[in-house]
């Protein structure tokens, strides 16, 4: 299983950003298969991108922020930004990344040595594909009110309950689960525990929830007396809330990375060129607004990236990127439907004169999601009002 | 809640609403949408038949064409009710448009028969007249042969025949072609509202009977477009109003942080703005349905633009307020969004309609 | 004092709207002086428009809704709408109308016979010019918390306190005052009384508050032991809240009448014609949106007017007109500044090629007000959420 | 709270901010605005002198012109600080613009003296170059006589001289004219920011010394426009950020219905959106202040457009959130709005700048 060729490792953080960028880009551009570039699908499943996943793992470049001792690249925030930027620029596909981005960092920070030794290599090898079991039908934005229970029974916990909005659970074999272990806790945040659960355990049922694009990004996961070894608890029992909140760190900046609207604007430009819309001054005016919004999003992103680059930490104010980015993405895709005119009646992609296509409707529908997920924009505004503007609650 | 508040002295409109409500109780709109989409169909024959039986297809036809000879108010109410119930058959493009086109032409026996069949739901007669971008398609009649491709055709696979708007020399002609005509090819693509749209290619198809030509035809076409846009506007107004109601219900019941979502002031203001958009769509349709003859064209441009903007904006915001649930296919609110997008893009998006209004006004 | 020529009266409501419109328009067009038409100033003071005021009074057409027995026209809501529409169409100036629109109706509904006989003719003659003393520095939107006190002392009340945002108080000689007569009332709404107060009384000080256009529309009015005869109480002591709320009635529709944005759009059109902006498709697109918004406001206004015309009463939903109207007015004036381009740096009016002017900045600044006054748009949205959508408070 | 987050390794920027803060403590910005407006003046000589003494007028000049030879970051911080303090003298148009124009020309003794005087606040040298709409004014130099009218001139009544951009034959020339030149007429109109703007008519005015001509002049003018726009952008960003702070303070203290206004969720979301606009204006200015040479022109177009839209939107919303108080002249927030309007309209409104950005990008 762990028989990849020796990864090419060095102290990446000692390089300049430009040096690292050049090295990374060169290899990725040579290695990432052409048919996986700029995929129409936002969330390919593991099998569709396995080739690219394994290539990254062999190179040792699958996990940008894990320490090198665990097979990561050990990138600091500045280099991580370069990694993500180049990834987007070259149109690499999103890989099932909950193991790399969520379970891995959580175990590295809070896991036992045994947990690390067992699970981390299996993430890199692709043997374990993880998903995130946080949300529940009545605990979406308000996660603290979750009800899925884990009851101690000897060396095991017995899980009962239901998770929802579990991204790609139907293609995963492990789930990072938040469960309630104390119903009597004074505050609902207390009494929550993080567990590592094998999805192939008896009593687990996974059901897909097709989205607006009729793709199965999301799942419901049902637990009916599912037994989990107690050694699969991460951190302390009843102390999982802090763990779940701790992981995101500097990666919140990527929720506002300009890559999605950038891609969408490129599609708009292609369609507009093909349809002759740039000859219409009214369109040019609207396009210029969107173009400058994107440019300015880049400037704002850079202002926060600079903080990380200089070793600082990000405050709650970084959410401004997510707000602006997700709403810009929506506006761009709405303008694309306007340019499509009568053709906005089609569900499938719009043909261009050069034989290419623009996935106008695909993007329009996809753009509904980022403003909802990852903390809805309404929740973000509540947080910003309190944390950044210090507004009173009375 | 927003409704197109038309006078109803003899209760005709209430009857229409009741009749559609009964129909909708049978033919579950959202379920039909999903079923038709899964089948890759262009319409649901059962629902279409039900619409015919309820008299909806014959509604805009004159009595001598077997129609009910009802006016703009009745059409408005019928289309609004379809929108509210999410009955997503191609009513405007496949009943109102060919119906009002035929009704506006100098009548003869054949034309009356055709229209009557349309009203009874026996004839399905898509009009071939648009190119891929919705402009006039380059269909040519030469030596009694038709050639060219029409796009954006609703109901092409279910068609019993086609009304072909072609050019002969410099003159427009309207031809009735049986669906079985040789040299006729249909290629269907999925539409966003769960019904396919087709391109129909004609390659040296022997022309059938010429139904009309010249200025009379152009006038009829202009009238048919206006009436169809009114139906589209009303349907969009119905969609927006109903999507608002659904969202009010959902947010008033969904609890987060120990409170219903609808009790948060920011959400309340959002819902009020959505309600205002629905109100304005309804009053714009009311105005178009009751405008004096000379003002109908402008009133309809305004109503279609307003109702289209309103329905798409309301349904987009409705998705957001439904949260993760709104992003799923199982939640009906997404179907309202998709239908709104489709109708908004049919016969002119708002920007185009507004510019047409302005041009007409500034030319006057 | 009451020696005007016999007014021309008849049962106006027996006419069709069209007949009434023709008669009214014809006389107004012949009578309203040219120099008062389409005045730049939103709120002329009494002296500036006295000529027109007296002409209306002589004709008996000054008070559209007062009953004819009190010298009004006795118009029903439908005819009142025609009256207001023609007034706007012909560009007649706003006259100081608190006596006609507020004090008069209040006295007619709730006043004693003595009060009516004394005050109503003096309003018509222009001898009494009224202003409205409701708002206070800490009771703007939240009127129930007002503090100006009226304490009974024999046959008089003694007033102390301060009013603010009192429109044109410096040109008025009477004020319709809301004062607190019971500080111990269980609910703050109880314990409020309506009083008719002579502004020339000792102890009254009026100070103007220049607005953004440096015009003195508003005033502060200070009361220092001002003595008011007890007979000047309207209705019952401590029962003034209901009276103050009762008066508006069908007139709420006029808060959303299209006349302001209509006038502003006409100015935008003039400027755009002069500056050649209609040759720019981007401008045409934005102008078309504003034009259609105005057209649709007309349709929405008509839908509510129809309710009145058919004898119905308006619900809270009529506020939708005010929201849309005031925000449209703002958007039109903002676009006008955009068309002005570099000239938006000027405070004064912009010259046109034909010798005319467009008061772009005047309108832009004026448009800030209607969204704030008459119940701010935020308050309107709160009310609509509860009253029309029935949204829960928990 | 939003600030243009420039690196400040040697604390120059902090020094500039301190220096302006000290100045603002003396010369109350809002009070000066109202006083200058009441006087119908084009600038406040006392504040102008203070700006000179603090080195702000010499800031963009090179050392051999008596300047501080500071760069884009310093100019940005200075202008931002002026915006925040509502020091509304015509800094961008009357210090930055002529200063950078002179600094960018091939230098000679006379030119150095002129610039040095400008930096010391002794020379006030408006540039005559715009017509009534802000385009290039038709000023002509023929037989050593200047004729034509320039508009939108700041500081014309206080001027010690004028820099006249005229055309001789097909070639641009820049001429220095003393304010006392015969045949020169100034007509002032009130500006929205409480300083008059003038039209300056030249009727056969004997031309003074030609400072520059031809391509070198055009290049210098382009540079001066870019640098001035950067200053305007930074000032607008400062205005927006400060107006936001003022509004947060006001709403957090103003009580209605027993709660502070700022505790209402709808108001909180509005304030968050205003804050986001201020943040984006600041980061756009940061980008323009630090962009590599080849990208400055585009970055400045973006920054001026963003900061202008942002400051006008924030101040408009700030008025609304101040309620009736916001509509009064006694409340400072209205002055922020007026200043934002004025600067936003100086050297290109956002739409024009965005189209220029797009044209340059699509041509590249």
mmCIF file of N, CA, C and O in Angstrom, chain B residues 306-334:
data_model
loop_
_atom_site.group_PDB
_atom_site.id
_atom_site.type_symbol
_atom_site.label_atom_id
_atom_site.label_comp_id
_atom_site.label_asym_id
_atom_site.label_seq_id
_atom_site.Cartn_x
_atom_site.Cartn_y
_atom_site.Cartn_z
ATOM 1 N N UNK B 306 -40.992 43.228 -16.076
ATOM 2 C CA UNK B 306 -41.104 43.283 -14.612
ATOM 3 C C UNK B 306 -41.303 41.889 -14.031
ATOM 4 O O UNK B 306 -40.633 41.505 -13.071
ATOM 5 N N UNK B 307 -42.229 41.146 -14.604
ATOM 6 C CA UNK B 307 -42.543 39.832 -14.040
ATOM 7 C C UNK B 307 -41.352 38.884 -14.184
ATOM 8 O O UNK B 307 -41.098 38.052 -13.312
ATOM 9 N N UNK B 308 -40.603 39.032 -15.282
ATOM 10 C CA UNK B 308 -39.427 38.182 -15.474
ATOM 11 C C UNK B 308 -38.337 38.493 -14.467
ATOM 12 O O UNK B 308 -37.783 37.594 -13.822
ATOM 13 N N UNK B 309 -38.030 39.761 -14.318
ATOM 14 C CA UNK B 309 -37.034 40.151 -13.317
ATOM 15 C C UNK B 309 -37.478 39.736 -11.921
ATOM 16 O O UNK B 309 -36.683 39.247 -11.110
ATOM 17 N N UNK B 310 -38.736 39.977 -11.664
ATOM 18 C CA UNK B 310 -39.273 39.714 -10.337
ATOM 19 C C UNK B 310 -39.237 38.221 -10.007
ATOM 20 O O UNK B 310 -38.754 37.817 -8.945
ATOM 21 N N UNK B 311 -39.712 37.398 -10.917
ATOM 22 C CA UNK B 311 -39.775 35.955 -10.632
ATOM 23 C C UNK B 311 -38.376 35.357 -10.495
ATOM 24 O O UNK B 311 -38.134 34.514 -9.626
ATOM 25 N N UNK B 312 -37.449 35.782 -11.342
ATOM 26 C CA UNK B 312 -36.097 35.221 -11.227
ATOM 27 C C UNK B 312 -35.436 35.707 -9.939
ATOM 28 O O UNK B 312 -34.770 34.923 -9.250
ATOM 29 N N UNK B 313 -35.638 36.967 -9.601
ATOM 30 C CA UNK B 313 -35.015 37.472 -8.368
ATOM 31 C C UNK B 313 -35.624 36.808 -7.137
ATOM 32 O O UNK B 313 -34.910 36.396 -6.219
ATOM 33 N N UNK B 314 -36.939 36.701 -7.114
ATOM 34 C CA UNK B 314 -37.597 36.094 -5.946
ATOM 35 C C UNK B 314 -37.136 34.643 -5.774
ATOM 36 O O UNK B 314 -36.815 34.218 -4.665
ATOM 37 N N UNK B 315 -37.111 33.897 -6.864
ATOM 38 C CA UNK B 315 -36.768 32.477 -6.725
ATOM 39 C C UNK B 315 -35.294 32.302 -6.365
ATOM 40 O O UNK B 315 -34.952 31.402 -5.597
ATOM 41 N N UNK B 316 -34.419 33.158 -6.885
ATOM 42 C CA UNK B 316 -33.009 33.088 -6.474
ATOM 43 C C UNK B 316 -32.881 33.334 -4.976
ATOM 44 O O UNK B 316 -32.183 32.605 -4.264
ATOM 45 N N UNK B 317 -33.559 34.379 -4.514
ATOM 46 C CA UNK B 317 -33.485 34.690 -3.088
ATOM 47 C C UNK B 317 -34.160 33.586 -2.269
ATOM 48 O O UNK B 317 -33.741 33.306 -1.142
ATOM 49 N N UNK B 318 -35.194 33.003 -2.827
ATOM 50 C CA UNK B 318 -35.899 31.922 -2.122
ATOM 51 C C UNK B 318 -34.953 30.742 -1.889
ATOM 52 O O UNK B 318 -34.959 30.135 -0.823
ATOM 53 N N UNK B 319 -34.158 30.426 -2.890
ATOM 54 C CA UNK B 319 -33.165 29.346 -2.749
ATOM 55 C C UNK B 319 -32.254 29.653 -1.566
ATOM 56 O O UNK B 319 -32.022 28.820 -0.690
ATOM 57 N N UNK B 320 -31.752 30.881 -1.539
ATOM 58 C CA UNK B 320 -30.824 31.278 -0.473
ATOM 59 C C UNK B 320 -31.502 31.127 0.893
ATOM 60 O O UNK B 320 -30.900 30.606 1.827
ATOM 61 N N UNK B 321 -32.754 31.547 0.991
ATOM 62 C CA UNK B 321 -33.443 31.489 2.283
ATOM 63 C C UNK B 321 -33.822 30.062 2.670
ATOM 64 O O UNK B 321 -34.075 29.782 3.834
ATOM 65 N N UNK B 322 -33.870 29.176 1.699
ATOM 66 C CA UNK B 322 -34.089 27.760 2.008
ATOM 67 C C UNK B 322 -32.797 27.087 2.473
ATOM 68 O O UNK B 322 -32.824 25.930 2.885
ATOM 69 N N UNK B 323 -31.684 27.791 2.341
ATOM 70 C CA UNK B 323 -30.411 27.214 2.781
ATOM 71 C C UNK B 323 -30.069 25.965 1.979
ATOM 72 O O UNK B 323 -30.447 25.841 0.808
ATOM 73 N N UNK B 324 -29.355 25.049 2.615
ATOM 74 C CA UNK B 324 -28.898 23.834 1.925
ATOM 75 C C UNK B 324 -30.060 23.126 1.232
ATOM 76 O O UNK B 324 -29.922 22.620 0.112
ATOM 77 N N UNK B 325 -31.218 23.120 1.890
ATOM 78 C CA UNK B 325 -32.389 22.469 1.305
ATOM 79 C C UNK B 325 -32.716 23.062 -0.063
ATOM 80 O O UNK B 325 -33.127 22.345 -0.977
ATOM 81 N N UNK B 326 -32.544 24.360 -0.198
ATOM 82 C CA UNK B 326 -32.855 25.028 -1.454
ATOM 83 C C UNK B 326 -31.948 24.607 -2.593
ATOM 84 O O UNK B 326 -32.291 24.778 -3.765
ATOM 85 N N UNK B 327 -30.785 24.068 -2.247
ATOM 86 C CA UNK B 327 -29.837 23.660 -3.286
ATOM 87 C C UNK B 327 -30.074 22.227 -3.751
ATOM 88 O O UNK B 327 -29.368 21.726 -4.610
ATOM 89 N N UNK B 328 -31.083 21.583 -3.178
ATOM 90 C CA UNK B 328 -31.343 20.194 -3.579
ATOM 91 C C UNK B 328 -32.415 20.133 -4.649
ATOM 92 O O UNK B 328 -33.279 21.007 -4.748
ATOM 93 N N UNK B 329 -32.355 19.054 -5.408
ATOM 94 C CA UNK B 329 -33.357 18.849 -6.451
ATOM 95 C C UNK B 329 -34.689 18.406 -5.861
ATOM 96 O O UNK B 329 -35.732 18.559 -6.478
ATOM 97 N N UNK B 330 -34.667 17.861 -4.664
ATOM 98 C CA UNK B 330 -35.906 17.343 -4.084
ATOM 99 C C UNK B 330 -36.820 18.450 -3.579
ATOM 100 O O UNK B 330 -38.002 18.231 -3.371
ATOM 101 N N UNK B 331 -36.254 19.617 -3.395
ATOM 102 C CA UNK B 331 -37.039 20.743 -2.887
ATOM 103 C C UNK B 331 -37.684 21.447 -4.081
ATOM 104 O O UNK B 331 -37.009 21.813 -5.042
ATOM 105 N N UNK B 332 -38.991 21.675 -4.022
ATOM 106 C CA UNK B 332 -39.694 22.235 -5.180
ATOM 107 C C UNK B 332 -39.214 23.637 -5.544
ATOM 108 O O UNK B 332 -39.359 24.071 -6.685
ATOM 109 N N UNK B 333 -38.672 24.360 -4.583
ATOM 110 C CA UNK B 333 -38.350 25.766 -4.853
ATOM 111 C C UNK B 333 -37.384 25.901 -6.031
ATOM 112 O O UNK B 333 -37.456 26.859 -6.809
ATOM 113 N N UNK B 334 -36.496 24.923 -6.186
ATOM 114 C CA UNK B 334 -35.567 24.942 -7.320
ATOM 115 C C UNK B 334 -36.292 24.820 -8.655
ATOM 116 O O UNK B 334 -35.854 25.390 -9.663
#
